[in-house]
């Protein structure tokens, strides 16, 4: 007998005919999922940043009245954020509702703005303290950041 006939073939030489198409399809599916996920992430990030909620949260973290009511550090709660941005003929309106917490309690940050990106008007910029029912209006701190 010939010596080559008795040798066992490698795993690759026995299975390449199904591994190549399955691996290729899996790769295409995985890339499609990554691209779609990236598109959704980019879209939601753009809406979130366009609402002004992140900038407002940074201002809240340094506000003396809010620090007195909630303590430090002030953080965003995990769930319950709501962002909404609308454009109509160059005029933008946005709303953001962000639940926040500190060592002394929890609150809700509400921001409603209108105008263009260069001339933002804060219609509502307030904190509602959940435990006491107190509302802290933060618009007076926004002089120089637009009108109110």
PDB file of C-alpha atoms in Angstrom:
ATOM      1  CA  UNK A   1       0.000   0.000   0.000  1.00  0.00           C
ATOM      2  CA  UNK A   2       0.932   3.533  -0.537  1.00  0.00           C
ATOM      3  CA  UNK A   3       2.027   5.466   2.527  1.00  0.00           C
ATOM      4  CA  UNK A   4      -0.072   8.521   1.597  1.00  0.00           C
ATOM      5  CA  UNK A   5      -3.320   6.587   1.661  1.00  0.00           C
ATOM      6  CA  UNK A   6      -2.859   5.633   5.306  1.00  0.00           C
ATOM      7  CA  UNK A   7      -2.147   9.154   6.589  1.00  0.00           C
ATOM      8  CA  UNK A   8      -5.103  10.920   8.166  1.00  0.00           C
ATOM      9  CA  UNK A   9      -5.920  14.310   6.675  1.00  0.00           C
ATOM     10  CA  UNK A  10      -5.788  17.434   8.874  1.00  0.00           C
ATOM     11  CA  UNK A  11      -8.902  19.008  10.377  1.00  0.00           C
ATOM     12  CA  UNK A  12      -8.686  21.952   7.934  1.00  0.00           C
ATOM     13  CA  UNK A  13      -8.424  19.762   4.851  1.00  0.00           C
ATOM     14  CA  UNK A  14     -11.480  17.769   5.975  1.00  0.00           C
ATOM     15  CA  UNK A  15     -13.670  20.770   6.985  1.00  0.00           C
ATOM     16  CA  UNK A  16     -12.675  23.809   4.925  1.00  0.00           C
ATOM     17  CA  UNK A  17     -15.649  23.417   2.565  1.00  0.00           C
ATOM     18  CA  UNK A  18     -18.155  24.338   5.301  1.00  0.00           C
ATOM     19  CA  UNK A  19     -15.900  26.489   7.513  1.00  0.00           C
ATOM     20  CA  UNK A  20     -15.195  29.109   4.833  1.00  0.00           C
ATOM     21  CA  UNK A  21     -18.853  29.915   3.936  1.00  0.00           C
ATOM     22  CA  UNK A  22     -20.098  29.727   7.537  1.00  0.00           C
ATOM     23  CA  UNK A  23     -17.189  31.848   8.790  1.00  0.00           C
ATOM     24  CA  UNK A  24     -17.721  34.366   5.987  1.00  0.00           C
ATOM     25  CA  UNK A  25     -21.448  34.648   6.690  1.00  0.00           C
ATOM     26  CA  UNK A  26     -20.799  34.979  10.413  1.00  0.00           C
ATOM     27  CA  UNK A  27     -18.281  37.747   9.744  1.00  0.00           C
ATOM     28  CA  UNK A  28     -20.707  39.651   7.499  1.00  0.00           C
ATOM     29  CA  UNK A  29     -23.513  39.311  10.071  1.00  0.00           C
ATOM     30  CA  UNK A  30     -21.224  40.450  12.892  1.00  0.00           C
ATOM     31  CA  UNK A  31     -20.028  43.479  10.905  1.00  0.00           C
ATOM     32  CA  UNK A  32     -23.661  44.375  10.099  1.00  0.00           C
ATOM     33  CA  UNK A  33     -24.598  44.240  13.778  1.00  0.00           C
ATOM     34  CA  UNK A  34     -21.613  46.421  14.697  1.00  0.00           C
ATOM     35  CA  UNK A  35     -22.472  48.992  12.001  1.00  0.00           C
ATOM     36  CA  UNK A  36     -26.159  49.172  12.972  1.00  0.00           C
ATOM     37  CA  UNK A  37     -25.261  49.420  16.665  1.00  0.00           C
ATOM     38  CA  UNK A  38     -22.784  52.200  15.906  1.00  0.00           C
ATOM     39  CA  UNK A  39     -25.408  54.099  13.897  1.00  0.00           C
ATOM     40  CA  UNK A  40     -27.944  53.873  16.753  1.00  0.00           C
ATOM     41  CA  UNK A  41     -25.327  54.947  19.299  1.00  0.00           C
ATOM     42  CA  UNK A  42     -24.305  57.927  17.144  1.00  0.00           C
ATOM     43  CA  UNK A  43     -27.920  58.998  16.635  1.00  0.00           C
ATOM     44  CA  UNK A  44     -28.835  58.822  20.313  1.00  0.00           C
ATOM     45  CA  UNK A  45     -25.597  60.567  21.322  1.00  0.00           C
ATOM     46  CA  UNK A  46     -26.395  63.419  18.923  1.00  0.00           C
ATOM     47  CA  UNK A  47     -29.904  63.817  20.367  1.00  0.00           C
ATOM     48  CA  UNK A  48     -28.569  63.678  23.918  1.00  0.00           C
ATOM     49  CA  UNK A  49     -25.852  66.275  23.322  1.00  0.00           C
ATOM     50  CA  UNK A  50     -28.226  68.524  21.330  1.00  0.00           C
ATOM     51  CA  UNK A  51     -30.701  68.675  24.207  1.00  0.00           C
ATOM     52  CA  UNK A  52     -28.328  70.610  26.481  1.00  0.00           C
ATOM     53  CA  UNK A  53     -28.835  68.156  29.321  1.00  0.00           C
ATOM     54  CA  UNK A  54     -25.161  67.311  29.778  1.00  0.00           C
ATOM     55  CA  UNK A  55     -24.124  70.973  29.995  1.00  0.00           C
ATOM     56  CA  UNK A  56     -26.941  71.662  32.445  1.00  0.00           C
ATOM     57  CA  UNK A  57     -25.888  68.704  34.594  1.00  0.00           C
ATOM     58  CA  UNK A  58     -22.345  70.100  34.825  1.00  0.00           C
ATOM     59  CA  UNK A  59     -23.756  73.452  36.003  1.00  0.00           C
ATOM     60  CA  UNK A  60     -25.965  71.703  38.557  1.00  0.00           C
ATOM     61  CA  UNK A  61     -22.983  69.849  40.042  1.00  0.00           C
ATOM     62  CA  UNK A  62     -21.407  73.215  40.919  1.00  0.00           C
ATOM     63  CA  UNK A  63     -24.551  75.031  42.116  1.00  0.00           C
ATOM     64  CA  UNK A  64     -24.459  75.919  45.829  1.00  0.00           C
ATOM     65  CA  UNK A  65     -28.255  75.583  46.360  1.00  0.00           C
ATOM     66  CA  UNK A  66     -28.323  72.110  44.817  1.00  0.00           C
ATOM     67  CA  UNK A  67     -25.244  71.000  46.752  1.00  0.00           C
ATOM     68  CA  UNK A  68     -26.901  72.210  49.961  1.00  0.00           C
ATOM     69  CA  UNK A  69     -30.066  70.224  49.175  1.00  0.00           C
ATOM     70  CA  UNK A  70     -28.515  67.004  47.810  1.00  0.00           C
ATOM     71  CA  UNK A  71     -24.948  67.015  49.132  1.00  0.00           C
ATOM     72  CA  UNK A  72     -21.843  66.082  47.171  1.00  0.00           C
ATOM     73  CA  UNK A  73     -21.112  64.307  44.879  1.00  0.00           C
ATOM     74  CA  UNK A  74     -24.143  64.774  42.643  1.00  0.00           C
ATOM     75  CA  UNK A  75     -24.545  61.971  40.118  1.00  0.00           C
ATOM     76  CA  UNK A  76     -26.986  60.929  37.424  1.00  0.00           C
ATOM     77  CA  UNK A  77     -29.274  58.063  38.357  1.00  0.00           C
ATOM     78  CA  UNK A  78     -29.044  55.071  36.057  1.00  0.00           C
ATOM     79  CA  UNK A  79     -32.534  55.041  34.518  1.00  0.00           C
ATOM     80  CA  UNK A  80     -35.225  57.562  33.666  1.00  0.00           C
ATOM     81  CA  UNK A  81     -33.448  60.149  31.518  1.00  0.00           C
ATOM     82  CA  UNK A  82     -35.507  61.682  28.716  1.00  0.00           C
ATOM     83  CA  UNK A  83     -34.120  63.754  25.840  1.00  0.00           C
ATOM     84  CA  UNK A  84     -36.087  65.462  23.064  1.00  0.00           C
ATOM     85  CA  UNK A  85     -34.777  67.773  20.320  1.00  0.00           C
ATOM     86  CA  UNK A  86     -36.857  69.375  17.545  1.00  0.00           C
ATOM     87  CA  UNK A  87     -35.675  71.514  14.622  1.00  0.00           C
ATOM     88  CA  UNK A  88     -38.091  73.666  12.635  1.00  0.00           C
ATOM     89  CA  UNK A  89     -36.718  76.118  10.043  1.00  0.00           C
ATOM     90  CA  UNK A  90     -33.466  76.572  11.965  1.00  0.00           C
ATOM     91  CA  UNK A  91     -35.224  77.064  15.304  1.00  0.00           C
ATOM     92  CA  UNK A  92     -34.364  74.428  17.878  1.00  0.00           C
ATOM     93  CA  UNK A  93     -36.410  73.445  20.901  1.00  0.00           C
ATOM     94  CA  UNK A  94     -35.092  70.873  23.301  1.00  0.00           C
ATOM     95  CA  UNK A  95     -36.132  69.222  26.523  1.00  0.00           C
ATOM     96  CA  UNK A  96     -34.161  67.075  28.920  1.00  0.00           C
ATOM     97  CA  UNK A  97     -35.313  65.413  32.107  1.00  0.00           C
ATOM     98  CA  UNK A  98     -32.498  63.821  34.101  1.00  0.00           C
ATOM     99  CA  UNK A  99     -32.919  62.073  37.454  1.00  0.00           C
ATOM    100  CA  UNK A 100     -30.031  62.926  39.786  1.00  0.00           C
ATOM    101  CA  UNK A 101     -28.980  61.885  43.267  1.00  0.00           C
ATOM    102  CA  UNK A 102     -26.716  62.948  46.071  1.00  0.00           C
ATOM    103  CA  UNK A 103     -25.962  61.600  49.537  1.00  0.00           C
ATOM    104  CA  UNK A 104     -28.866  63.600  51.023  1.00  0.00           C
ATOM    105  CA  UNK A 105     -31.561  62.693  48.491  1.00  0.00           C
ATOM    106  CA  UNK A 106     -32.781  62.467  44.936  1.00  0.00           C
ATOM    107  CA  UNK A 107     -34.075  65.068  42.494  1.00  0.00           C
ATOM    108  CA  UNK A 108     -35.052  65.640  38.885  1.00  0.00           C
ATOM    109  CA  UNK A 109     -33.282  68.127  36.612  1.00  0.00           C
ATOM    110  CA  UNK A 110     -35.553  69.622  33.950  1.00  0.00           C
ATOM    111  CA  UNK A 111     -34.196  71.757  31.119  1.00  0.00           C
ATOM    112  CA  UNK A 112     -36.250  73.271  28.274  1.00  0.00           C
ATOM    113  CA  UNK A 113     -34.516  75.533  25.785  1.00  0.00           C
ATOM    114  CA  UNK A 114     -35.371  77.229  22.516  1.00  0.00           C
ATOM    115  CA  UNK A 115     -33.581  79.293  19.913  1.00  0.00           C
ATOM    116  CA  UNK A 116     -30.549  78.631  17.772  1.00  0.00           C
ATOM    117  CA  UNK A 117     -27.320  77.085  19.014  1.00  0.00           C
ATOM    118  CA  UNK A 118     -25.752  80.558  19.258  1.00  0.00           C
ATOM    119  CA  UNK A 119     -28.692  82.199  21.067  1.00  0.00           C
ATOM    120  CA  UNK A 120     -30.182  79.723  23.543  1.00  0.00           C
ATOM    121  CA  UNK A 121     -33.111  80.771  25.734  1.00  0.00           C
ATOM    122  CA  UNK A 122     -33.653  78.737  28.899  1.00  0.00           C
ATOM    123  CA  UNK A 123     -37.412  78.491  29.312  1.00  0.00           C
ATOM    124  CA  UNK A 124     -37.129  76.012  32.186  1.00  0.00           C
ATOM    125  CA  UNK A 125     -33.969  75.150  34.101  1.00  0.00           C
ATOM    126  CA  UNK A 126     -34.911  73.752  37.478  1.00  0.00           C
ATOM    127  CA  UNK A 127     -34.359  71.018  40.025  1.00  0.00           C
ATOM    128  CA  UNK A 128     -37.277  69.305  41.756  1.00  0.00           C
ATOM    129  CA  UNK A 129     -36.245  67.769  45.096  1.00  0.00           C
ATOM    130  CA  UNK A 130     -38.175  64.508  45.502  1.00  0.00           C
ATOM    131  CA  UNK A 131     -38.185  64.316  49.324  1.00  0.00           C
ATOM    132  CA  UNK A 132     -39.235  67.900  50.095  1.00  0.00           C
ATOM    133  CA  UNK A 133     -41.143  68.856  46.941  1.00  0.00           C
ATOM    134  CA  UNK A 134     -38.980  71.993  46.679  1.00  0.00           C
ATOM    135  CA  UNK A 135     -38.234  73.425  43.231  1.00  0.00           C
ATOM    136  CA  UNK A 136     -34.963  75.287  42.711  1.00  0.00           C
ATOM    137  CA  UNK A 137     -35.036  77.606  39.679  1.00  0.00           C
ATOM    138  CA  UNK A 138     -31.541  77.797  38.190  1.00  0.00           C
ATOM    139  CA  UNK A 139     -32.220  80.238  35.337  1.00  0.00           C
ATOM    140  CA  UNK A 140     -30.794  83.230  37.207  1.00  0.00           C
ATOM    141  CA  UNK A 141     -27.397  81.503  37.093  1.00  0.00           C
ATOM    142  CA  UNK A 142     -27.488  81.449  33.289  1.00  0.00           C
ATOM    143  CA  UNK A 143     -26.813  85.101  32.526  1.00  0.00           C
ATOM    144  CA  UNK A 144     -24.176  85.133  29.828  1.00  0.00           C
ATOM    145  CA  UNK A 145     -25.294  81.686  28.664  1.00  0.00           C
ATOM    146  CA  UNK A 146     -28.335  82.981  26.816  1.00  0.00           C
ATOM    147  CA  UNK A 147     -31.495  84.740  27.914  1.00  0.00           C
ATOM    148  CA  UNK A 148     -34.197  83.501  30.225  1.00  0.00           C
TER     149      UNK A 148
END
